[in-house]
Amino acid sequence: MTLVEQIRAGLRAVAEPDRAPQMQAYMRSTMPFLGVRRPQVRRLARELAGPAAERSRLLAAATDLWRTGHYREERYAAIDLLGLRATRGHLDTLALATEMIVTGAWWDHVDAVAPLVGAMLRAHRPAVEPLVRGWLVDPDRWLRRASIICQLDAKAATDRRLLTDVIEANLADREFFVRKAIGWALRQYARTDADWVRGFVATHRDTLSPLSYREAVKHLT
């Protein structure tokens, strides 16, 4: 069996069909669910890929699962394959990650893929930063969201100039998922540099949306 076949068989083996309608309704998804819990999908993808998986094999399987999957868990597994050690942060996964954001077009997909773009940004800044800067003003709201949250797990390696630019470019955006992303990015970076976030919020208090502001200062005193 191919890796894709193994993953599909494995998902069906652990599926809880009674959960599927609730999962689909919660995600407001037109794509059906099998009823597999998210941690199980992640664990299955990691175990079936194995510790010595070649990146080309994982990338091919992720592409196949993403493009031909009938169930949402297959797309989750595709994202998880890109997050494995052999693939995470490698530039040859960028095209698929971008495709996942654009065609996934919902927060569960985008929020899982954005950190993978962030890993590529840190590893290949000259190639990836221009792309991310293009996203921050893209008509696609999900690319804009990804540009804002792609550094969520960067901690001290966060590019504050880029973070500033992606937020400032979207301060006037009335889209909920963009405003939420701005607040989330600031709240997360406050864990690393609370003083910088306090200063940013104070400087932009009149232009931050109420939602972005509430999220940004949630854990600040």
Coordinates of N, CA and C in Angstrom, one line a residue:
M1 N 0.8 -1.2 0.0 CA 0.0 0.0 0.0 C 0.9 1.3 0.0
T2 N 0.4 2.3 -0.7 CA 1.1 3.5 -0.7 C 0.8 4.2 0.6
L3 N 1.6 5.3 0.9 CA 1.4 6.0 2.2 C 0.0 6.6 2.2
V4 N -0.5 7.1 1.0 CA -1.8 7.7 1.0 C -2.9 6.6 1.3
E5 N -2.7 5.5 0.7 CA -3.7 4.4 1.0 C -3.6 4.0 2.5
Q6 N -2.4 3.9 3.0 CA -2.3 3.6 4.4 C -3.0 4.6 5.3
I7 N -2.8 5.9 5.0 CA -3.4 6.9 5.8 C -5.0 6.9 5.7
R8 N -5.5 6.7 4.5 CA -6.9 6.6 4.3 C -7.5 5.4 5.1
A9 N -6.8 4.3 5.0 CA -7.3 3.1 5.7 C -7.2 3.3 7.2
G10 N -6.1 3.9 7.6 CA -6.0 4.2 9.1 C -7.0 5.1 9.6
L11 N -7.4 6.1 8.8 CA -8.4 7.1 9.3 C -9.8 6.4 9.4
R12 N -10.1 5.5 8.5 CA -11.4 4.8 8.5 C -11.4 3.9 9.7
A13 N -10.2 3.3 10.0 CA -10.2 2.3 11.1 C -10.5 3.0 12.5
V14 N -10.1 4.2 12.6 CA -10.3 4.9 14.0 C -11.5 5.9 13.9
A15 N -12.2 5.9 12.8 CA -13.3 6.9 12.7 C -14.4 6.6 13.7
E16 N -15.1 7.6 14.1 CA -16.3 7.5 14.9 C -17.4 8.2 14.1
P17 N -18.1 7.5 13.3 CA -19.1 8.1 12.4 C -20.1 8.9 13.1
D18 N -20.5 8.6 14.3 CA -21.5 9.4 15.0 C -21.0 10.8 15.3
R19 N -19.7 11.0 15.3 CA -19.2 12.3 15.6 C -19.1 13.2 14.3
A20 N -19.2 12.6 13.2 CA -18.9 13.3 11.9 C -19.9 14.4 11.7
P21 N -21.2 14.3 11.8 CA -22.1 15.4 11.6 C -21.9 16.6 12.5
Q22 N -21.6 16.3 13.7 CA -21.3 17.4 14.7 C -20.0 18.2 14.3
M23 N -19.0 17.4 13.9 CA -17.7 18.0 13.4 C -17.9 18.9 12.2
Q24 N -18.7 18.4 11.3 CA -19.0 19.1 10.0 C -19.8 20.4 10.3
A25 N -20.8 20.3 11.2 CA -21.6 21.4 11.6 C -20.7 22.5 12.3
Y26 N -19.9 22.1 13.2 CA -19.1 23.0 13.9 C -18.1 23.8 13.0
M27 N -17.6 23.1 12.0 CA -16.6 23.7 11.1 C -17.3 24.4 9.9
R28 N -18.7 24.3 9.9 CA -19.4 24.9 8.8 C -18.8 24.4 7.4
S29 N -18.6 23.2 7.3 CA -17.8 22.6 6.2 C -18.8 21.9 5.2
T30 N -18.6 22.2 3.9 CA -19.3 21.5 2.9 C -18.6 20.1 2.7
M31 N -17.3 20.0 3.1 CA -16.6 18.7 3.0 C -17.0 17.8 4.2
P32 N -17.4 16.6 3.9 CA -17.8 15.7 5.1 C -16.6 15.3 5.9
F33 N -16.9 14.9 7.1 CA -15.9 14.3 8.0 C -16.1 12.8 8.2
L34 N -15.0 12.1 8.5 CA -15.1 10.7 8.9 C -15.5 10.6 10.4
G35 N -15.1 11.5 11.2 CA -15.3 11.4 12.6 C -14.1 11.0 13.4
V36 N -12.9 11.5 12.9 CA -11.6 11.2 13.6 C -11.2 12.4 14.3
R37 N -10.9 12.2 15.6 CA -10.4 13.4 16.4 C -9.1 13.9 15.9
R38 N -8.9 15.2 16.0 CA -7.7 15.8 15.4 C -6.4 15.3 15.9
P39 N -6.2 15.0 17.2 CA -4.9 14.4 17.7 C -4.7 13.1 17.1
Q40 N -5.8 12.3 16.8 CA -5.6 11.0 16.2 C -5.1 11.1 14.8
V41 N -5.6 12.1 14.0 CA -5.1 12.3 12.7 C -3.6 12.6 12.7
R42 N -3.2 13.5 13.6 CA -1.8 13.9 13.7 C -0.9 12.7 14.0
R43 N -1.4 11.9 15.0 CA -0.6 10.8 15.4 C -0.5 9.7 14.3
L44 N -1.6 9.5 13.6 CA -1.6 8.5 12.5 C -0.7 8.9 11.4
A45 N -0.7 10.2 11.0 CA 0.2 10.7 9.9 C 1.7 10.5 10.3
R46 N 2.0 10.8 11.6 CA 3.4 10.7 12.0 C 3.8 9.2 12.1
E47 N 3.0 8.4 12.6 CA 3.3 7.0 12.7 C 3.5 6.3 11.4
L48 N 2.5 6.6 10.5 CA 2.6 5.9 9.2 C 3.7 6.4 8.3
A49 N 4.0 7.7 8.5 CA 5.2 8.2 7.7 C 6.5 7.6 8.1
G50 N 6.6 7.3 9.4 CA 7.8 6.7 10.0 C 8.9 7.7 10.2
P51 N 9.9 7.4 11.0 CA 11.0 8.3 11.4 C 12.0 8.6 10.3
A52 N 12.0 7.7 9.2 CA 13.0 7.9 8.2 C 12.4 8.2 6.8
A53 N 11.2 8.8 6.9 CA 10.5 9.1 5.6 C 11.3 10.2 4.8
E54 N 11.3 10.0 3.5 CA 12.0 10.9 2.6 C 11.0 12.1 2.3
R55 N 11.6 13.3 2.2 CA 10.8 14.5 2.0 C 10.0 14.4 0.7
S56 N 10.6 13.9 -0.4 CA 9.9 13.8 -1.6 C 8.6 12.9 -1.5
R57 N 8.7 11.8 -0.8 CA 7.6 10.9 -0.6 C 6.5 11.6 0.2
L58 N 6.9 12.3 1.3 CA 5.9 13.0 2.1 C 5.2 14.1 1.3
L59 N 6.0 14.8 0.6 CA 5.4 15.9 -0.2 C 4.4 15.4 -1.2
A60 N 4.8 14.3 -1.9 CA 3.9 13.7 -2.9 C 2.6 13.2 -2.2
A61 N 2.7 12.6 -1.1 CA 1.6 12.1 -0.4 C 0.7 13.2 0.1
A62 N 1.3 14.3 0.6 CA 0.5 15.4 1.1 C -0.2 16.1 -0.1
T63 N 0.4 16.2 -1.2 CA -0.2 16.8 -2.4 C -1.4 15.9 -2.8
D64 N -1.2 14.6 -2.8 CA -2.3 13.7 -3.3 C -3.5 13.8 -2.3
L65 N -3.2 13.7 -1.0 CA -4.3 13.8 0.0 C -5.0 15.1 -0.1
W66 N -4.3 16.2 -0.2 CA -5.0 17.5 -0.3 C -5.9 17.6 -1.5
R67 N -5.4 17.2 -2.6 CA -6.1 17.5 -3.9 C -7.2 16.5 -4.1
T68 N -7.1 15.3 -3.6 CA -8.0 14.2 -4.0 C -8.9 13.8 -2.8
G69 N -8.6 14.3 -1.6 CA -9.3 13.8 -0.4 C -10.8 14.2 -0.5
H70 N -11.6 13.3 0.0 CA -13.0 13.5 0.0 C -13.5 13.9 1.4
Y71 N -12.7 13.6 2.4 CA -13.0 13.9 3.8 C -12.0 14.9 4.4
R72 N -12.5 15.7 5.3 CA -11.7 16.8 5.8 C -10.4 16.3 6.6
E73 N -10.6 15.1 7.2 CA -9.4 14.6 7.9 C -8.3 14.2 7.0
E74 N -8.6 13.9 5.7 CA -7.5 13.6 4.8 C -6.7 14.9 4.5
R75 N -7.4 16.0 4.5 CA -6.7 17.3 4.4 C -5.9 17.6 5.6
Y76 N -6.4 17.3 6.8 CA -5.7 17.5 8.0 C -4.4 16.6 8.0
A77 N -4.5 15.4 7.5 CA -3.3 14.5 7.4 C -2.3 15.1 6.5
A78 N -2.8 15.7 5.4 CA -1.8 16.3 4.4 C -1.0 17.4 5.1
I79 N -1.7 18.3 5.8 CA -1.0 19.3 6.5 C 0.0 18.8 7.5
D80 N -0.4 17.7 8.2 CA 0.4 17.1 9.2 C 1.7 16.5 8.6
L81 N 1.6 16.0 7.4 CA 2.8 15.5 6.7 C 3.8 16.6 6.4
L82 N 3.3 17.8 6.1 CA 4.2 18.9 5.9 C 4.8 19.4 7.2
G83 N 4.2 19.1 8.3 CA 4.8 19.5 9.6 C 5.8 18.6 10.2
L84 N 6.0 17.5 9.5 CA 7.0 16.5 10.1 C 8.4 17.0 9.9
R85 N 9.3 16.5 10.7 CA 10.7 17.0 10.7 C 11.4 17.0 9.3
A86 N 11.0 16.0 8.5 CA 11.7 15.9 7.2 C 11.2 17.0 6.2
T87 N 10.0 17.5 6.5 CA 9.4 18.5 5.6 C 9.3 19.9 6.1
R88 N 9.1 20.1 7.4 CA 8.9 21.4 8.0 C 10.0 22.3 7.7
G89 N 9.7 23.5 7.2 CA 10.7 24.5 7.0 C 11.4 24.4 5.7
H90 N 11.1 23.4 4.9 CA 11.8 23.3 3.6 C 11.1 24.0 2.5
L91 N 11.9 24.7 1.7 CA 11.3 25.6 0.7 C 10.5 24.9 -0.4
D92 N 10.8 23.7 -0.6 CA 10.1 23.0 -1.7 C 8.6 22.6 -1.3
T93 N 8.3 22.9 0.0 CA 6.9 22.7 0.4 C 6.1 24.0 0.3
L94 N 6.7 25.1 0.0 CA 6.0 26.4 0.0 C 4.9 26.5 -1.0
A95 N 5.0 25.9 -2.2 CA 4.0 26.0 -3.2 C 2.7 25.3 -2.7
L96 N 2.9 24.1 -2.1 CA 1.7 23.4 -1.6 C 1.1 24.1 -0.4
A97 N 2.0 24.6 0.5 CA 1.4 25.3 1.6 C 0.6 26.5 1.2
T98 N 1.0 27.2 0.2 CA 0.3 28.3 -0.4 C -1.1 27.9 -1.0
E99 N -1.0 26.8 -1.7 CA -2.2 26.2 -2.3 C -3.2 25.8 -1.2
M100 N -2.7 25.2 -0.1 CA -3.5 24.8 1.0 C -4.3 26.0 1.6
I101 N -3.6 27.2 1.8 CA -4.2 28.4 2.3 C -5.3 28.9 1.4
V102 N -5.0 28.9 0.1 CA -6.0 29.5 -0.8 C -7.2 28.6 -1.1
T103 N -6.9 27.3 -1.3 CA -8.0 26.4 -1.6 C -8.7 25.9 -0.3
G104 N -8.0 25.9 0.8 CA -8.6 25.5 2.1 C -9.6 26.5 2.6
A105 N -9.1 27.8 2.5 CA -10.0 28.9 2.7 C -10.9 28.9 3.9
W106 N -10.4 28.4 5.0 CA -11.1 28.4 6.3 C -10.1 28.3 7.4
W107 N -10.5 28.7 8.6 CA -9.5 29.0 9.7 C -8.8 27.7 10.1
D108 N -9.5 26.5 10.1 CA -8.8 25.3 10.6 C -7.6 25.0 9.7
H109 N -7.8 25.1 8.4 CA -6.7 24.9 7.5 C -5.6 25.9 7.6
V110 N -6.0 27.2 7.5 CA -5.1 28.3 7.4 C -4.2 28.4 8.7
D111 N -4.9 28.2 9.8 CA -4.2 28.3 11.1 C -3.2 27.2 11.3
A112 N -3.4 26.1 10.7 CA -2.4 25.0 10.8 C -1.3 25.1 9.8
V113 N -1.5 25.7 8.7 CA -0.5 25.9 7.6 C 0.4 27.1 7.9
A114 N -0.2 28.2 8.5 CA 0.6 29.4 8.6 C 1.9 29.2 9.4
P115 N 1.9 28.4 10.5 CA 3.2 28.2 11.2 C 4.3 27.5 10.3
L116 N 3.8 26.7 9.4 CA 4.7 26.0 8.5 C 5.4 27.1 7.6
V117 N 4.6 28.0 7.1 CA 5.1 29.1 6.4 C 6.1 29.9 7.2
G118 N 5.8 30.1 8.5 CA 6.7 30.8 9.4 C 8.0 30.1 9.5
A119 N 8.0 28.8 9.6 CA 9.3 28.0 9.7 C 10.1 28.2 8.4
M120 N 9.4 28.3 7.3 CA 10.2 28.5 6.0 C 10.7 29.9 6.0
L121 N 9.9 30.9 6.5 CA 10.4 32.3 6.6 C 11.7 32.4 7.4
R122 N 11.8 31.7 8.5 CA 13.0 31.8 9.3 C 14.2 31.1 8.7
A123 N 13.9 30.0 7.9 CA 15.0 29.2 7.3 C 15.4 29.8 6.0
H124 N 14.5 30.4 5.3 CA 14.8 30.9 3.9 C 14.2 32.3 3.7
R125 N 14.6 33.2 4.6 CA 14.0 34.6 4.6 C 14.1 35.3 3.2
P126 N 15.2 35.3 2.5 CA 15.3 36.1 1.3 C 14.2 35.6 0.3
A127 N 13.9 34.3 0.3 CA 13.0 33.8 -0.7 C 11.5 33.9 -0.2
V128 N 11.3 33.8 1.1 CA 9.9 33.7 1.6 C 9.4 35.1 2.0
E129 N 10.2 36.0 2.6 CA 9.7 37.2 3.1 C 9.0 38.1 2.0
P130 N 9.5 38.2 0.8 CA 8.8 38.9 -0.3 C 7.4 38.3 -0.6
L131 N 7.3 37.0 -0.5 CA 6.0 36.4 -0.7 C 5.0 36.8 0.4
V132 N 5.5 36.7 1.7 CA 4.6 37.0 2.8 C 4.2 38.5 2.7
R133 N 5.1 39.3 2.3 CA 4.8 40.8 2.2 C 3.8 41.0 1.1
G134 N 3.8 40.2 0.1 CA 2.8 40.3 -0.9 C 1.4 39.8 -0.4
W135 N 1.4 38.9 0.5 CA 0.2 38.4 1.1 C -0.5 39.5 1.9
L136 N 0.2 40.3 2.6 CA -0.4 41.2 3.6 C -1.3 42.2 2.9
V137 N -1.3 42.4 1.6 CA -2.2 43.2 0.9 C -3.0 42.5 -0.1
D138 N -2.9 41.2 -0.1 CA -3.6 40.4 -1.1 C -5.1 40.4 -0.9
P139 N -5.9 40.4 -2.0 CA -7.4 40.4 -1.9 C -7.9 39.2 -1.1
D140 N -7.1 38.1 -1.1 CA -7.6 36.9 -0.4 C -7.4 37.1 1.1
R141 N -8.5 37.1 1.9 CA -8.4 37.3 3.3 C -7.6 36.3 4.0
W142 N -7.6 35.0 3.5 CA -6.8 34.0 4.1 C -5.3 34.1 4.0
L143 N -4.9 34.6 2.9 CA -3.5 34.9 2.7 C -3.1 36.1 3.6
R144 N -4.0 37.1 3.8 CA -3.7 38.2 4.7 C -3.6 37.6 6.1
R145 N -4.5 36.8 6.5 CA -4.5 36.2 7.9 C -3.2 35.4 8.1
A146 N -2.8 34.6 7.1 CA -1.6 33.8 7.2 C -0.4 34.7 7.4
S147 N -0.3 35.8 6.7 CA 0.8 36.7 6.8 C 0.9 37.3 8.2
I148 N -0.2 37.5 8.9 CA -0.2 38.0 10.2 C 0.1 37.0 11.3
I149 N -0.3 35.8 11.1 CA -0.1 34.8 12.2 C 1.0 33.8 11.9
C150 N 1.7 34.0 10.8 CA 2.8 33.0 10.5 C 3.9 33.0 11.4
Q151 N 4.1 34.0 12.3 CA 5.2 34.1 13.2 C 4.7 33.7 14.6
L152 N 3.6 33.2 14.8 CA 3.0 32.9 16.2 C 4.0 32.1 17.1
D153 N 4.7 31.2 16.5 CA 5.6 30.4 17.3 C 7.0 30.8 17.2
A154 N 7.3 32.0 16.7 CA 8.7 32.4 16.5 C 9.4 32.9 17.7
K155 N 8.6 33.3 18.7 CA 9.1 33.8 20.0 C 10.2 34.9 19.7
A156 N 11.4 34.7 20.3 CA 12.5 35.7 20.2 C 13.0 35.9 18.7
A157 N 12.7 34.9 17.9 CA 13.1 35.0 16.4 C 12.1 35.8 15.6
T158 N 11.0 36.3 16.2 CA 10.0 37.1 15.5 C 10.7 38.3 14.8
D159 N 10.3 38.5 13.6 CA 10.8 39.7 12.9 C 9.8 40.8 13.2
R160 N 10.1 41.7 14.1 CA 9.2 42.7 14.6 C 8.8 43.7 13.5
R161 N 9.8 44.0 12.6 CA 9.5 44.9 11.5 C 8.4 44.3 10.6
L162 N 8.5 43.0 10.3 CA 7.5 42.4 9.4 C 6.2 42.3 10.2
L163 N 6.2 42.0 11.5 CA 5.0 41.9 12.3 C 4.3 43.3 12.3
T164 N 5.1 44.3 12.4 CA 4.5 45.7 12.4 C 3.9 46.0 11.0
D165 N 4.6 45.6 10.0 CA 4.1 45.9 8.6 C 2.8 45.2 8.3
V166 N 2.8 43.9 8.6 CA 1.6 43.1 8.3 C 0.4 43.6 9.1
I167 N 0.6 44.0 10.3 CA -0.5 44.5 11.1 C -1.0 45.9 10.6
E168 N 0.0 46.8 10.4 CA -0.4 48.2 10.0 C -1.1 48.2 8.7
A169 N -0.7 47.3 7.8 CA -1.4 47.2 6.5 C -2.8 46.7 6.5
N170 N -3.2 46.1 7.7 CA -4.6 45.6 7.8 C -5.4 46.2 8.9
L171 N -4.9 47.3 9.5 CA -5.7 47.9 10.6 C -7.1 48.3 10.2
A172 N -7.2 48.7 8.9 CA -8.6 49.2 8.5 C -9.5 48.1 8.0
D173 N -8.9 46.9 7.9 CA -9.7 45.8 7.4 C -10.9 45.4 8.4
R174 N -12.0 45.3 7.9 CA -13.2 45.0 8.7 C -13.5 43.5 8.8
E175 N -12.7 42.7 8.1 CA -12.9 41.3 8.1 C -12.6 40.7 9.5
F176 N -13.6 39.9 10.0 CA -13.4 39.4 11.4 C -12.1 38.5 11.5
F177 N -11.9 37.7 10.6 CA -10.7 36.8 10.7 C -9.4 37.5 10.6
V178 N -9.4 38.6 10.0 CA -8.2 39.4 9.9 C -8.0 40.2 11.2
R179 N -9.0 40.8 11.7 CA -9.0 41.5 13.0 C -8.6 40.6 14.1
K180 N -9.2 39.4 14.1 CA -8.9 38.4 15.2 C -7.4 38.0 15.1
A181 N -6.9 37.9 13.9 CA -5.5 37.5 13.7 C -4.5 38.5 14.2
I182 N -4.9 39.8 14.0 CA -4.0 40.9 14.5 C -3.9 40.8 16.0
G183 N -5.1 40.7 16.7 CA -5.0 40.6 18.2 C -4.3 39.3 18.6
W184 N -4.5 38.2 17.9 CA -3.8 37.0 18.3 C -2.3 37.1 18.2
A185 N -1.9 37.7 17.1 CA -0.4 37.8 16.9 C 0.2 38.7 17.9
L186 N -0.5 39.8 18.3 CA 0.1 40.7 19.4 C 0.0 40.0 20.7
R187 N -1.1 39.3 21.0 CA -1.2 38.6 22.3 C -0.1 37.5 22.4
Q188 N 0.2 36.8 21.4 CA 1.2 35.8 21.4 C 2.6 36.4 21.6
Y189 N 2.9 37.4 20.8 CA 4.2 38.0 21.0 C 4.4 38.7 22.3
A190 N 3.3 39.1 23.0 CA 3.5 39.6 24.3 C 4.1 38.7 25.3
R191 N 4.0 37.4 25.0 CA 4.6 36.4 25.9 C 6.1 36.5 25.8
T192 N 6.6 37.0 24.7 CA 8.1 37.2 24.5 C 8.5 38.6 24.9
D193 N 7.8 39.6 24.5 CA 8.2 41.0 24.7 C 6.9 41.8 25.0
A194 N 6.5 41.7 26.2 CA 5.3 42.4 26.6 C 5.4 43.9 26.5
D195 N 6.6 44.5 26.8 CA 6.7 45.9 26.7 C 6.6 46.4 25.3
W196 N 7.1 45.7 24.3 CA 7.0 46.1 22.9 C 5.5 46.1 22.5
V197 N 4.8 45.1 22.9 CA 3.3 45.0 22.6 C 2.6 46.1 23.2
R198 N 2.9 46.4 24.5 CA 2.3 47.6 25.2 C 2.5 48.9 24.4
G199 N 3.7 49.0 23.9 CA 4.1 50.2 23.2 C 3.3 50.3 21.8
F200 N 3.2 49.1 21.2 CA 2.6 49.1 19.9 C 1.1 49.4 20.1
V201 N 0.5 48.8 21.1 CA -1.0 49.0 21.3 C -1.2 50.5 21.7
A202 N -0.4 51.1 22.5 CA -0.5 52.5 22.8 C -0.4 53.4 21.6
T203 N 0.5 53.1 20.8 CA 0.7 53.9 19.6 C -0.4 53.8 18.6
H204 N -1.0 52.6 18.5 CA -2.1 52.3 17.5 C -3.5 52.2 18.1
R205 N -3.6 52.7 19.4 CA -4.9 52.6 20.1 C -6.1 53.1 19.3
D206 N -5.9 54.1 18.5 CA -7.0 54.7 17.8 C -7.4 54.0 16.5
T207 N -6.4 53.2 16.0 CA -6.7 52.5 14.8 C -6.9 51.0 14.9
L208 N -6.5 50.4 16.1 CA -6.8 49.0 16.3 C -8.3 48.8 16.5
S209 N -8.9 47.8 15.9 CA -10.3 47.5 16.1 C -10.5 47.1 17.5
P210 N -11.7 47.3 18.1 CA -12.0 46.8 19.5 C -11.6 45.3 19.6
L211 N -11.9 44.5 18.6 CA -11.6 43.1 18.7 C -10.1 42.8 18.8
S212 N -9.4 43.5 17.9 CA -7.9 43.3 17.9 C -7.3 43.8 19.2
Y213 N -7.8 44.9 19.7 CA -7.3 45.5 21.0 C -7.6 44.5 22.2
R214 N -8.8 44.0 22.3 CA -9.2 43.1 23.4 C -8.3 41.9 23.4
E215 N -8.1 41.3 22.2 CA -7.2 40.1 22.1 C -5.8 40.5 22.4
A216 N -5.3 41.6 22.0 CA -3.9 42.0 22.2 C -3.5 42.1 23.7
V217 N -4.4 42.7 24.4 CA -4.1 43.1 25.8 C -4.7 42.1 26.8
K218 N -5.2 41.0 26.3 CA -5.9 40.0 27.2 C -5.1 39.6 28.4
H219 N -3.8 39.4 28.2 CA -2.9 38.9 29.3 C -1.9 39.9 29.7
L220 N -2.1 41.2 29.3 CA -1.2 42.2 29.8 C -1.8 42.9 31.0
T221 N -0.9 43.3 31.9 CA -1.4 44.0 33.1 C -1.0 45.5 33.0

